[in-house]
Amino acid sequence: MAFVDCHDILGGGFPHLKNVAYAYTLMKPGQALVYLNAREFGNGRDFPNDGKDDALGGIDGDTITTLVELRNTHGRGNFHERWIDEAFGDTNGDGQKSSVYVYERENSAVVGLNSRLDAGFDERTPVQTGFAPGTVLVELTGNANDALVDPGNNIPSTVRVNASGQVTLRIPRNDAHGRGYVVYGVAGPQGALSLSGVTSTLAGATPAAATNGTARLADIDVITGNTFGVRLDTTPVTLVAPTGELDPVRDFDADGDAARIRIDGGMNLNNLPGVDVTNPTDVSYGFEQFTGTNSPGFTGGGVGLYEQQIDATQLAEGRHFVTVRAFRHRASGPAVFTDFKRTIYVDRLPPEAQIASFDPFASAPVNPNNRDLIVKSVDGTADNMHLYLDLPASMTNAQIFALTQAGQNDAGQYDRDSFVYGFNSTTTGNHVATVVTFEPTGRYNIQRFAGLFTDTNLGAGFGDLNSNGVYQTSDILGVGNNSAEDILYSQNNKFRAAFDVNGDGLGDNRDLFALGDELVVAGAGQAVLDSYVSLLTKRGDLNNSATTNVADFESLFTHFGPATWLFDLNVDGVVDAEDAETFVRQLVRSVPGDFNVDGAVNAADYTLWRDRVGHTGAGLIADGNFDGDVDNDDYLVWKAAFGFERGPLTAGAAAVSAVPEPGALVLAAMLFAVAGTRVRPPRLFSLVND
């Protein structure tokens, strides 16, 4: 591994000519390393050493990034030393020993290095190369056209290989700029890469000192559709006239004879079997052929065109990197190419999030009431999140979005793909988190995550809606005080974690029905249990008569059909027989067979059955099995439940009393009393109109 600099060079600054050293190592065969100190431990430290500030480009320049790119495009071919100054001493008579070193990557690039520190340049000729006579080489680093490096315009942009395969090189000295090197090689293709199907573009930023390590330099094309097109147009290549020549040089080979496409590290893009190039030693490793338009410039009069449609559904959401590699036509020698690159952002779907944890703050002493809500970006696209706790389910997305625009609950970055927001004084219960995830394109997604149970020091449990640790009647009854009644009748315009017993993020009848058992198990006082029964009774008052009775039951049957909050008692989106059963079992706390819903199964219920047997449609309160008609089966339901009496809801007792098995003599006596002297078998048609 060749390296110039590393983290543990105490004092920094070694070697003095880092740029020259990087030009030497990066163009040589073998592995090479560029050291970057990301400054995560601060600035100006002896350890780790500061490293090369321009390793990633930005405001410090593109010296290193250019050399890395040249290593990719021209860093191939056998290694040959072509010039070593130490054999010649003071070659220009200025009293200083010259220090020029030249090597070649055969038939690909010639690298000239100069270690002198003063201004000017050094010329070396003839420098032998492996290039064919007449080949025109281009200075690839940009130093020949840089006014700082070559203020006298002495470094030629191009040189021509003579009949003996030799060139004359002028290599700048380092002066104050420290860029005493040149790299001459054959030109690669020229052109422009474009994309179709782009919805918008995220503009790159101009870095400043404070943002140099974080500012995104490149524009990003946003793809929201299922497909997009990639197009490379190559143009005829004309080179600046070499030294001593008047006319520009038309470089037909640089027009290119092939191009390949790759996204990220390589994937199937053209519907041919597998990835086209899978040999890791091939410069096209991971690339695909163009199967749309494939028209090379070398055979097309200098103008090349390559096109490919890409199936965006194959790509994960977020950033991807498109590289089109266009190759110079070569009769011999290693491949030389130009890479054309675009960054895309696939944004077909809203950004997804998931809850990572809702645990107490990690700092000691641990307080169970103070919680960090940590949310992970599932697809890794989020660049911002807003996290909210216990918003009502009725809030619209527009209302929630408005909160984010006001800057509320802007989460901090927790990890690469995770965000965190802290909540103090969290109460006991099933909380619900609302997560608004933003991605760089501006697309956002609002998700609701229910059932985040917390057992804290605030609140006795479900039913303690004011979280004072004591069960009170005010927790159950009352309007406008966040009681169970208040939350229930708000129809999800309010939310309390201590009422969401089933943890679905809502406050409805399902929580009301489950709350009774919670109160009983928790040992709530009788007054609280009585207030709970009162709330059940109120919820069963479907006709607004201030009581719950058979008239409400009748009203329920007449509203079978589309759901309304008042009549959809089991909250399943439709009003039907299941709501009738819910009315009997949950609101009245009785059992099927209690046709008059008075809390007891007795002769009065038998009378209702007798009077309505054979009915279908409306008036089915004697439908004990809720099958849509009143028949003998309903008599059997009544018979099985005969003798039931609803008991009070008390601590330690079940909410619904057991159904006793009626004795045959008692039942017969009841039937006799109801039907007069004619006691007939409970057959459906024999009892009609009896």
PDB file of C-alpha atoms in Angstrom, residues 122-241:
ATOM      1  CA  ASP A 122      12.401  22.485 -16.114  1.00  0.00           C
ATOM      2  CA  GLU A 123      12.527  21.022 -19.606  1.00  0.00           C
ATOM      3  CA  ARG A 124      13.681  17.507 -20.317  1.00  0.00           C
ATOM      4  CA  THR A 125      14.249  16.114 -23.775  1.00  0.00           C
ATOM      5  CA  PRO A 126      14.207  13.671 -25.284  1.00  0.00           C
ATOM      6  CA  VAL A 127      12.000  11.580 -23.020  1.00  0.00           C
ATOM      7  CA  GLN A 128      11.411   8.153 -24.459  1.00  0.00           C
ATOM      8  CA  THR A 129       7.842   6.781 -24.457  1.00  0.00           C
ATOM      9  CA  GLY A 130       6.021   3.693 -25.616  1.00  0.00           C
ATOM     10  CA  PHE A 131       3.507   5.688 -27.663  1.00  0.00           C
ATOM     11  CA  ALA A 132       3.342   5.342 -31.406  1.00  0.00           C
ATOM     12  CA  PRO A 133       5.043   8.103 -33.393  1.00  0.00           C
ATOM     13  CA  GLY A 134       2.684  10.950 -34.177  1.00  0.00           C
ATOM     14  CA  THR A 135       0.474  10.402 -31.113  1.00  0.00           C
ATOM     15  CA  VAL A 136      -0.669  13.653 -29.527  1.00  0.00           C
ATOM     16  CA  LEU A 137      -0.686  13.651 -25.716  1.00  0.00           C
ATOM     17  CA  VAL A 138      -2.802  15.995 -23.610  1.00  0.00           C
ATOM     18  CA  GLU A 139      -1.775  17.463 -20.235  1.00  0.00           C
ATOM     19  CA  LEU A 140      -4.489  15.984 -18.043  1.00  0.00           C
ATOM     20  CA  THR A 141      -4.035  17.608 -14.600  1.00  0.00           C
ATOM     21  CA  GLY A 142      -4.894  21.135 -15.722  1.00  0.00           C
ATOM     22  CA  ASN A 143      -1.533  22.518 -14.592  1.00  0.00           C
ATOM     23  CA  ALA A 144      -0.609  23.536 -18.146  1.00  0.00           C
ATOM     24  CA  ASN A 145      -3.585  25.888 -18.270  1.00  0.00           C
ATOM     25  CA  ASP A 146      -3.381  27.143 -14.688  1.00  0.00           C
ATOM     26  CA  ALA A 147      -2.155  30.742 -14.371  1.00  0.00           C
ATOM     27  CA  LEU A 148      -0.903  30.074 -10.849  1.00  0.00           C
ATOM     28  CA  VAL A 149       1.184  27.053 -11.815  1.00  0.00           C
ATOM     29  CA  ASP A 150       2.303  28.344 -15.235  1.00  0.00           C
ATOM     30  CA  PRO A 151       2.003  32.143 -15.257  1.00  0.00           C
ATOM     31  CA  GLY A 152       4.291  32.397 -18.309  1.00  0.00           C
ATOM     32  CA  ASN A 153       2.268  29.900 -20.331  1.00  0.00           C
ATOM     33  CA  ASN A 154       5.380  27.763 -20.817  1.00  0.00           C
ATOM     34  CA  ILE A 155       3.820  24.379 -20.173  1.00  0.00           C
ATOM     35  CA  PRO A 156       2.223  23.085 -23.398  1.00  0.00           C
ATOM     36  CA  SER A 157      -1.322  21.717 -23.332  1.00  0.00           C
ATOM     37  CA  THR A 158      -0.379  19.058 -25.867  1.00  0.00           C
ATOM     38  CA  VAL A 159       2.817  17.409 -27.085  1.00  0.00           C
ATOM     39  CA  ARG A 160       3.332  15.201 -30.118  1.00  0.00           C
ATOM     40  CA  VAL A 161       5.384  12.005 -29.983  1.00  0.00           C
ATOM     41  CA  ASN A 162       8.213  12.197 -32.542  1.00  0.00           C
ATOM     42  CA  ALA A 163       9.301   9.534 -35.007  1.00  0.00           C
ATOM     43  CA  SER A 164      11.493   7.889 -32.343  1.00  0.00           C
ATOM     44  CA  GLY A 165       8.644   7.690 -29.828  1.00  0.00           C
ATOM     45  CA  GLN A 166      10.053  10.600 -27.809  1.00  0.00           C
ATOM     46  CA  VAL A 167       8.602  13.793 -26.361  1.00  0.00           C
ATOM     47  CA  THR A 168       9.882  17.003 -24.832  1.00  0.00           C
ATOM     48  CA  LEU A 169       8.494  17.663 -21.354  1.00  0.00           C
ATOM     49  CA  ARG A 170       8.312  20.896 -19.428  1.00  0.00           C
ATOM     50  CA  ILE A 171       7.565  20.340 -15.765  1.00  0.00           C
ATOM     51  CA  PRO A 172       6.656  23.219 -13.449  1.00  0.00           C
ATOM     52  CA  ARG A 173       8.599  23.839 -10.272  1.00  0.00           C
ATOM     53  CA  ASN A 174       6.655  24.050  -7.043  1.00  0.00           C
ATOM     54  CA  ASP A 175       7.123  27.698  -6.017  1.00  0.00           C
ATOM     55  CA  ALA A 176       4.311  28.477  -3.537  1.00  0.00           C
ATOM     56  CA  HIS A 177       1.636  26.360  -5.170  1.00  0.00           C
ATOM     57  CA  GLY A 178       3.313  22.982  -4.614  1.00  0.00           C
ATOM     58  CA  ARG A 179       2.008  21.512  -7.883  1.00  0.00           C
ATOM     59  CA  GLY A 180       5.250  20.661  -9.625  1.00  0.00           C
ATOM     60  CA  TYR A 181       4.021  17.876 -11.852  1.00  0.00           C
ATOM     61  CA  VAL A 182       2.375  17.108 -15.184  1.00  0.00           C
ATOM     62  CA  VAL A 183       0.587  14.068 -16.551  1.00  0.00           C
ATOM     63  CA  TYR A 184       0.387  13.663 -20.315  1.00  0.00           C
ATOM     64  CA  GLY A 185      -1.836  11.005 -21.824  1.00  0.00           C
ATOM     65  CA  VAL A 186      -4.053  10.254 -24.762  1.00  0.00           C
ATOM     66  CA  ALA A 187      -7.352  12.107 -24.770  1.00  0.00           C
ATOM     67  CA  GLY A 188     -10.585  10.441 -23.757  1.00  0.00           C
ATOM     68  CA  PRO A 189     -14.018  10.978 -25.336  1.00  0.00           C
ATOM     69  CA  GLN A 190     -15.845  14.261 -24.830  1.00  0.00           C
ATOM     70  CA  GLY A 191     -19.579  14.886 -24.569  1.00  0.00           C
ATOM     71  CA  ALA A 192     -22.499  15.357 -22.250  1.00  0.00           C
ATOM     72  CA  LEU A 193     -24.656  13.025 -20.167  1.00  0.00           C
ATOM     73  CA  SER A 194     -28.353  13.811 -19.824  1.00  0.00           C
ATOM     74  CA  LEU A 195     -31.375  12.147 -18.240  1.00  0.00           C
ATOM     75  CA  SER A 196     -35.020  12.097 -19.262  1.00  0.00           C
ATOM     76  CA  GLY A 197     -37.928  11.539 -16.891  1.00  0.00           C
ATOM     77  CA  VAL A 198     -36.470  13.962 -14.361  1.00  0.00           C
ATOM     78  CA  THR A 199     -39.149  15.600 -12.223  1.00  0.00           C
ATOM     79  CA  SER A 200     -36.960  18.191 -10.539  1.00  0.00           C
ATOM     80  CA  THR A 201     -33.369  18.899  -9.618  1.00  0.00           C
ATOM     81  CA  LEU A 202     -31.827  19.446  -6.198  1.00  0.00           C
ATOM     82  CA  ALA A 203     -29.224  22.114  -6.797  1.00  0.00           C
ATOM     83  CA  GLY A 204     -25.730  21.599  -5.507  1.00  0.00           C
ATOM     84  CA  ALA A 205     -24.277  24.049  -3.027  1.00  0.00           C
ATOM     85  CA  THR A 206     -21.276  26.344  -3.097  1.00  0.00           C
ATOM     86  CA  PRO A 207     -19.244  25.345  -0.056  1.00  0.00           C
ATOM     87  CA  ALA A 208     -18.008  27.839   2.490  1.00  0.00           C
ATOM     88  CA  ALA A 209     -15.416  27.372   5.194  1.00  0.00           C
ATOM     89  CA  ALA A 210     -18.056  26.267   7.690  1.00  0.00           C
ATOM     90  CA  THR A 211     -19.768  23.865   5.269  1.00  0.00           C
ATOM     91  CA  ASN A 212     -16.866  22.558   3.211  1.00  0.00           C
ATOM     92  CA  GLY A 213     -17.146  19.070   4.642  1.00  0.00           C
ATOM     93  CA  THR A 214     -20.931  18.851   4.430  1.00  0.00           C
ATOM     94  CA  ALA A 215     -22.100  20.890   1.428  1.00  0.00           C
ATOM     95  CA  ARG A 216     -23.265  18.770  -1.480  1.00  0.00           C
ATOM     96  CA  LEU A 217     -21.431  19.928  -4.603  1.00  0.00           C
ATOM     97  CA  ALA A 218     -23.328  18.068  -7.330  1.00  0.00           C
ATOM     98  CA  ASP A 219     -26.844  18.624  -8.596  1.00  0.00           C
ATOM     99  CA  ILE A 220     -29.191  15.700  -8.034  1.00  0.00           C
ATOM    100  CA  ASP A 221     -31.869  14.713 -10.554  1.00  0.00           C
ATOM    101  CA  VAL A 222     -35.118  13.568  -8.927  1.00  0.00           C
ATOM    102  CA  ILE A 223     -36.906  10.570 -10.474  1.00  0.00           C
ATOM    103  CA  THR A 224     -40.511  10.044  -9.381  1.00  0.00           C
ATOM    104  CA  GLY A 225     -41.720   7.812 -12.235  1.00  0.00           C
ATOM    105  CA  ASN A 226     -41.225   4.121 -12.853  1.00  0.00           C
ATOM    106  CA  THR A 227     -38.736   4.678 -15.670  1.00  0.00           C
ATOM    107  CA  PHE A 228     -36.148   7.205 -16.770  1.00  0.00           C
ATOM    108  CA  GLY A 229     -33.773   7.522 -19.685  1.00  0.00           C
ATOM    109  CA  VAL A 230     -29.987   7.876 -19.777  1.00  0.00           C
ATOM    110  CA  ARG A 231     -28.405   9.490 -22.822  1.00  0.00           C
ATOM    111  CA  LEU A 232     -24.771  10.182 -23.672  1.00  0.00           C
ATOM    112  CA  ASP A 233     -23.958  12.414 -26.608  1.00  0.00           C
ATOM    113  CA  THR A 234     -20.284  12.347 -27.587  1.00  0.00           C
ATOM    114  CA  THR A 235     -18.769  15.037 -29.766  1.00  0.00           C
ATOM    115  CA  PRO A 236     -15.814  15.153 -32.179  1.00  0.00           C
ATOM    116  CA  VAL A 237     -12.555  15.726 -30.287  1.00  0.00           C
ATOM    117  CA  THR A 238     -10.196  18.439 -31.508  1.00  0.00           C
ATOM    118  CA  LEU A 239      -6.954  19.107 -29.601  1.00  0.00           C
ATOM    119  CA  VAL A 240      -4.911  22.258 -29.219  1.00  0.00           C
ATOM    120  CA  ALA A 241      -2.012  22.403 -31.653  1.00  0.00           C
TER     121      ALA A 241
END
